[in-house]
Amino acid sequence: MPAEPQAPKSLADPEALAARRALVTAPHIAPIRALAERISAERGAPVPVPDPLDGGVAARMLLLLETPGPAVLRTGFVTRDSANGTAANLFRFLREAGIPRADTLIWNAVPWLIHAAGALNRAPRRAEVAAAAPYLAPLLDLLPRLSVAVLAGRFAGGAAPAIAALRPGLPLIAIPHPSPTYVCTSPEVPARIRQGLSEAAALLRRTDP
């Protein structure tokens, strides 16, 4: 397994991306990769797979974002290491919180690519959010060690009732989306992200096996 990147945007390096892709058959992400392939077939759109450097089915923290951005096709991964501002912010916030990478799984409330080729990023539509809801149950079924779910942004936050019904008692922490669009609007936004991730890190420490 390659060493963990020490700086954001590491997958801008073609060699680093090739090394990451070489891990795509790793056993700890295989079941989630199979779910991604199923969703892709059913929705007729690409679904990025979990980053092999993250925890996969052994994850204790689910970090739910909103939807893959248009640039995701460059890597094919849901990852904090992409060469974009949201991923770079996520890399820094998770690192500051001291959350072990092996404890995390990053996923999207709408897991497939909703953007037409060449289109700008946009928020998911209500129908897309509704169509994505049934995929939460099979995802949670693959995460038996889950201790906390962090819901980033409005659309991820909307999944809270469904997650609570599927996994009663699981702590749910809502934070703002880490997109630069939101983070730059007010100092309160990064403060709320840091606070939420700090709470998640504390929960992980208390439930550390």
mmCIF file of C-alpha atoms in Angstrom:
data_model
loop_
_atom_site.group_PDB
_atom_site.id
_atom_site.type_symbol
_atom_site.label_atom_id
_atom_site.label_comp_id
_atom_site.label_asym_id
_atom_site.label_seq_id
_atom_site.Cartn_x
_atom_site.Cartn_y
_atom_site.Cartn_z
ATOM 1 C CA MET A 1 0.000 0.000 0.000
ATOM 2 C CA PRO A 2 1.454 3.412 -0.946
ATOM 3 C CA ALA A 3 2.265 5.887 1.800
ATOM 4 C CA GLU A 4 -0.468 8.343 2.684
ATOM 5 C CA PRO A 5 -0.156 11.631 0.799
ATOM 6 C CA GLN A 6 1.119 14.460 2.961
ATOM 7 C CA ALA A 7 -0.382 17.306 0.915
ATOM 8 C CA PRO A 8 -3.635 17.938 -0.975
ATOM 9 C CA LYS A 9 -4.201 17.332 -4.694
ATOM 10 C CA SER A 10 -1.718 14.448 -4.874
ATOM 11 C CA LEU A 11 -3.681 12.728 -7.656
ATOM 12 C CA ALA A 12 -2.791 15.563 -10.012
ATOM 13 C CA ASP A 13 0.436 13.553 -10.420
ATOM 14 C CA PRO A 14 -0.124 10.924 -13.156
ATOM 15 C CA GLU A 15 2.220 8.475 -11.419
ATOM 16 C CA ALA A 16 0.347 8.800 -8.131
ATOM 17 C CA LEU A 17 -2.957 8.304 -9.950
ATOM 18 C CA ALA A 18 -1.653 5.195 -11.708
ATOM 19 C CA ALA A 19 -0.453 3.776 -8.381
ATOM 20 C CA ARG A 20 -3.874 4.431 -6.816
ATOM 21 C CA ARG A 21 -5.681 2.801 -9.733
ATOM 22 C CA ALA A 22 -3.500 -0.270 -9.302
ATOM 23 C CA LEU A 23 -5.198 -0.761 -5.904
ATOM 24 C CA VAL A 24 -8.744 -0.661 -7.236
ATOM 25 C CA THR A 25 -9.267 -4.411 -6.728
ATOM 26 C CA ALA A 26 -8.319 -4.263 -3.041
ATOM 27 C CA PRO A 27 -10.587 -6.528 -0.935
ATOM 28 C CA HIS A 28 -11.619 -3.803 1.506
ATOM 29 C CA ILE A 29 -13.280 -1.768 -1.241
ATOM 30 C CA ALA A 30 -14.447 -4.619 -3.501
ATOM 31 C CA PRO A 31 -18.001 -4.843 -2.066
ATOM 32 C CA ILE A 32 -18.509 -1.067 -2.322
ATOM 33 C CA ARG A 33 -17.017 -1.068 -5.819
ATOM 34 C CA ALA A 34 -19.571 -3.736 -6.746
ATOM 35 C CA LEU A 35 -22.339 -1.502 -5.374
ATOM 36 C CA ALA A 36 -20.962 1.407 -7.401
ATOM 37 C CA GLU A 37 -21.023 -0.732 -10.543
ATOM 38 C CA ARG A 38 -24.614 -1.769 -9.817
ATOM 39 C CA ILE A 39 -25.698 1.848 -9.334
ATOM 40 C CA SER A 40 -23.885 2.860 -12.514
ATOM 41 C CA ALA A 41 -25.688 0.168 -14.504
ATOM 42 C CA GLU A 42 -29.080 1.085 -13.055
ATOM 43 C CA ARG A 43 -28.677 4.866 -13.431
ATOM 44 C CA GLY A 44 -26.774 4.837 -16.723
ATOM 45 C CA ALA A 45 -24.069 7.140 -15.378
ATOM 46 C CA PRO A 46 -20.542 6.793 -13.956
ATOM 47 C CA VAL A 47 -20.191 6.175 -10.211
ATOM 48 C CA PRO A 48 -16.736 6.806 -8.706
ATOM 49 C CA VAL A 49 -15.423 4.120 -6.384
ATOM 50 C CA PRO A 50 -14.019 4.596 -2.877
ATOM 51 C CA ASP A 51 -10.388 5.576 -2.528
ATOM 52 C CA PRO A 52 -8.351 2.425 -1.780
ATOM 53 C CA LEU A 53 -6.287 4.388 0.761
ATOM 54 C CA ASP A 54 -9.447 4.901 2.829
ATOM 55 C CA GLY A 55 -11.169 2.352 5.040
ATOM 56 C CA GLY A 56 -13.672 0.754 2.693
ATOM 57 C CA VAL A 57 -15.878 -1.780 4.463
ATOM 58 C CA ALA A 58 -13.800 -1.389 7.642
ATOM 59 C CA ALA A 59 -14.620 2.322 7.904
ATOM 60 C CA ARG A 60 -15.945 3.634 11.207
ATOM 61 C CA MET A 61 -16.893 7.062 9.853
ATOM 62 C CA LEU A 62 -19.053 7.660 6.804
ATOM 63 C CA LEU A 63 -18.484 11.101 5.314
ATOM 64 C CA LEU A 64 -21.416 11.794 3.026
ATOM 65 C CA LEU A 65 -21.005 14.563 0.451
ATOM 66 C CA GLU A 66 -23.577 15.608 -2.164
ATOM 67 C CA THR A 67 -22.696 14.399 -5.662
ATOM 68 C CA PRO A 68 -19.542 13.784 -7.714
ATOM 69 C CA GLY A 69 -18.255 16.888 -9.464
ATOM 70 C CA PRO A 70 -17.683 16.953 -13.232
ATOM 71 C CA ALA A 71 -13.924 16.447 -12.757
ATOM 72 C CA VAL A 72 -14.378 13.058 -11.049
ATOM 73 C CA LEU A 73 -13.954 11.193 -14.325
ATOM 74 C CA ARG A 74 -10.277 12.115 -14.281
ATOM 75 C CA THR A 75 -9.610 9.868 -11.291
ATOM 76 C CA GLY A 76 -12.691 7.645 -10.987
ATOM 77 C CA PHE A 77 -12.418 7.856 -7.178
ATOM 78 C CA VAL A 78 -14.363 9.487 -4.370
ATOM 79 C CA THR A 79 -11.284 10.917 -2.719
ATOM 80 C CA ARG A 80 -9.814 13.781 -0.709
ATOM 81 C CA ASP A 81 -6.800 13.667 -3.045
ATOM 82 C CA SER A 82 -8.414 15.048 -6.213
ATOM 83 C CA ALA A 83 -6.980 18.215 -7.726
ATOM 84 C CA ASN A 84 -9.896 20.487 -6.860
ATOM 85 C CA GLY A 85 -10.744 22.918 -4.094
ATOM 86 C CA THR A 86 -13.376 20.816 -2.351
ATOM 87 C CA ALA A 87 -11.042 17.835 -2.062
ATOM 88 C CA ALA A 88 -8.170 20.025 -0.898
ATOM 89 C CA ASN A 89 -10.341 21.548 1.828
ATOM 90 C CA LEU A 90 -11.515 18.103 2.865
ATOM 91 C CA PHE A 91 -7.933 16.837 3.020
ATOM 92 C CA ARG A 92 -6.937 19.688 5.323
ATOM 93 C CA PHE A 93 -9.990 19.531 7.589
ATOM 94 C CA LEU A 94 -9.730 15.749 8.084
ATOM 95 C CA ARG A 95 -6.005 16.016 8.740
ATOM 96 C CA GLU A 96 -6.540 18.789 11.298
ATOM 97 C CA ALA A 97 -9.166 16.675 13.067
ATOM 98 C CA GLY A 98 -6.723 13.777 13.373
ATOM 99 C CA ILE A 99 -9.174 11.271 11.919
ATOM 100 C CA PRO A 100 -7.277 8.195 10.711
ATOM 101 C CA ARG A 101 -7.703 7.686 7.009
ATOM 102 C CA ALA A 102 -8.393 3.981 7.537
ATOM 103 C CA ASP A 103 -11.459 4.952 9.590
ATOM 104 C CA THR A 104 -13.133 6.887 6.787
ATOM 105 C CA LEU A 105 -15.338 6.182 3.816
ATOM 106 C CA ILE A 106 -16.242 9.122 1.573
ATOM 107 C CA TRP A 107 -19.438 8.711 -0.442
ATOM 108 C CA ASN A 108 -22.072 10.906 -2.071
ATOM 109 C CA ALA A 109 -25.767 11.271 -1.302
ATOM 110 C CA VAL A 110 -26.316 11.077 -5.073
ATOM 111 C CA PRO A 111 -23.470 8.726 -5.958
ATOM 112 C CA TRP A 112 -23.581 8.947 -9.756
ATOM 113 C CA LEU A 113 -22.365 11.728 -12.028
ATOM 114 C CA ILE A 114 -25.324 14.034 -12.750
ATOM 115 C CA HIS A 115 -23.490 16.442 -15.048
ATOM 116 C CA ALA A 116 -23.563 16.379 -18.823
ATOM 117 C CA ALA A 117 -20.183 16.285 -20.541
ATOM 118 C CA GLY A 118 -18.544 19.686 -20.310
ATOM 119 C CA ALA A 119 -21.216 21.101 -17.998
ATOM 120 C CA LEU A 120 -20.488 23.142 -14.907
ATOM 121 C CA ASN A 121 -21.062 21.762 -11.430
ATOM 122 C CA ARG A 122 -24.648 22.006 -10.173
ATOM 123 C CA ALA A 123 -26.698 20.914 -7.192
ATOM 124 C CA PRO A 124 -28.672 17.674 -7.506
ATOM 125 C CA ARG A 125 -32.340 17.951 -8.423
ATOM 126 C CA ARG A 126 -35.079 16.760 -6.105
ATOM 127 C CA ALA A 127 -35.834 13.781 -8.356
ATOM 128 C CA GLU A 128 -32.165 12.745 -8.332
ATOM 129 C CA VAL A 129 -32.034 12.901 -4.546
ATOM 130 C CA ALA A 130 -35.189 10.764 -4.336
ATOM 131 C CA ALA A 131 -33.779 8.239 -6.831
ATOM 132 C CA ALA A 132 -30.583 7.953 -4.772
ATOM 133 C CA ALA A 133 -32.313 7.255 -1.447
ATOM 134 C CA PRO A 134 -32.762 3.481 -1.971
ATOM 135 C CA TYR A 135 -28.997 3.048 -2.311
ATOM 136 C CA LEU A 136 -28.328 4.093 1.284
ATOM 137 C CA ALA A 137 -29.485 0.772 2.746
ATOM 138 C CA PRO A 138 -27.110 -1.439 0.723
ATOM 139 C CA LEU A 139 -24.259 0.957 1.463
ATOM 140 C CA LEU A 140 -24.861 0.867 5.229
ATOM 141 C CA ASP A 141 -25.163 -2.924 5.075
ATOM 142 C CA LEU A 142 -21.536 -2.979 3.911
ATOM 143 C CA LEU A 143 -20.309 -0.903 6.881
ATOM 144 C CA PRO A 144 -20.698 -3.050 10.021
ATOM 145 C CA ARG A 145 -18.137 -1.067 12.063
ATOM 146 C CA LEU A 146 -19.726 2.325 11.523
ATOM 147 C CA SER A 147 -19.587 4.553 14.610
ATOM 148 C CA VAL A 148 -20.583 7.943 13.178
ATOM 149 C CA ALA A 149 -21.864 9.533 9.971
ATOM 150 C CA VAL A 150 -20.861 13.062 9.007
ATOM 151 C CA LEU A 151 -23.277 14.709 6.581
ATOM 152 C CA ALA A 152 -21.704 17.534 4.586
ATOM 153 C CA GLY A 153 -24.052 20.032 3.028
ATOM 154 C CA ARG A 154 -27.793 20.417 2.602
ATOM 155 C CA PHE A 155 -28.434 17.419 0.367
ATOM 156 C CA ALA A 156 -26.343 15.041 2.461
ATOM 157 C CA GLY A 157 -28.078 16.407 5.556
ATOM 158 C CA GLY A 158 -31.389 15.467 3.995
ATOM 159 C CA ALA A 159 -30.379 11.809 4.298
ATOM 160 C CA ALA A 160 -30.346 12.017 8.098
ATOM 161 C CA PRO A 161 -33.890 10.610 8.669
ATOM 162 C CA ALA A 162 -33.237 7.652 6.366
ATOM 163 C CA ILE A 163 -29.877 6.860 7.992
ATOM 164 C CA ALA A 164 -31.425 7.145 11.459
ATOM 165 C CA ALA A 165 -34.148 4.685 10.456
ATOM 166 C CA LEU A 166 -31.681 2.253 8.881
ATOM 167 C CA ARG A 167 -29.087 2.471 11.680
ATOM 168 C CA PRO A 168 -30.885 3.529 14.897
ATOM 169 C CA GLY A 169 -28.603 5.136 17.447
ATOM 170 C CA LEU A 170 -25.822 5.953 14.994
ATOM 171 C CA PRO A 171 -24.510 9.457 15.805
ATOM 172 C CA LEU A 172 -25.149 11.881 12.931
ATOM 173 C CA ILE A 173 -23.160 15.104 12.623
ATOM 174 C CA ALA A 174 -24.144 17.787 10.103
ATOM 175 C CA ILE A 175 -21.457 20.117 8.755
ATOM 176 C CA PRO A 176 -21.354 22.639 5.905
ATOM 177 C CA HIS A 177 -20.149 21.398 2.547
ATOM 178 C CA PRO A 178 -16.358 21.872 2.198
ATOM 179 C CA SER A 179 -16.622 23.454 -1.254
ATOM 180 C CA PRO A 180 -14.595 26.680 -1.555
ATOM 181 C CA THR A 181 -17.875 28.348 -2.557
ATOM 182 C CA TYR A 182 -19.181 27.806 0.980
ATOM 183 C CA VAL A 183 -15.968 27.874 2.978
ATOM 184 C CA CYS A 184 -15.087 31.366 1.765
ATOM 185 C CA THR A 185 -18.460 32.908 2.578
ATOM 186 C CA SER A 186 -17.823 33.377 6.305
ATOM 187 C CA PRO A 187 -15.283 32.382 8.984
ATOM 188 C CA GLU A 188 -18.181 30.607 10.680
ATOM 189 C CA VAL A 189 -18.310 27.971 7.920
ATOM 190 C CA PRO A 190 -14.830 26.461 8.387
ATOM 191 C CA ALA A 191 -15.312 26.770 12.142
ATOM 192 C CA ARG A 192 -18.476 24.655 11.927
ATOM 193 C CA ILE A 193 -16.699 22.089 9.753
ATOM 194 C CA ARG A 194 -13.828 21.856 12.231
ATOM 195 C CA GLN A 195 -16.222 21.549 15.163
ATOM 196 C CA GLY A 196 -18.200 18.752 13.516
ATOM 197 C CA LEU A 197 -15.123 16.783 12.544
ATOM 198 C CA SER A 198 -13.686 17.297 16.028
ATOM 199 C CA GLU A 199 -16.864 15.761 17.469
ATOM 200 C CA ALA A 200 -16.575 12.847 15.038
ATOM 201 C CA ALA A 201 -12.924 12.305 15.999
ATOM 202 C CA ALA A 202 -13.888 12.243 19.684
ATOM 203 C CA LEU A 203 -16.585 9.639 18.987
ATOM 204 C CA LEU A 204 -14.084 7.494 17.113
ATOM 205 C CA ARG A 205 -11.635 7.667 19.995
ATOM 206 C CA ARG A 206 -14.340 6.647 22.479
ATOM 207 C CA THR A 207 -15.391 3.680 20.356
ATOM 208 C CA ASP A 208 -11.882 2.633 19.356
ATOM 209 C CA PRO A 209 -11.818 -1.174 19.560
#
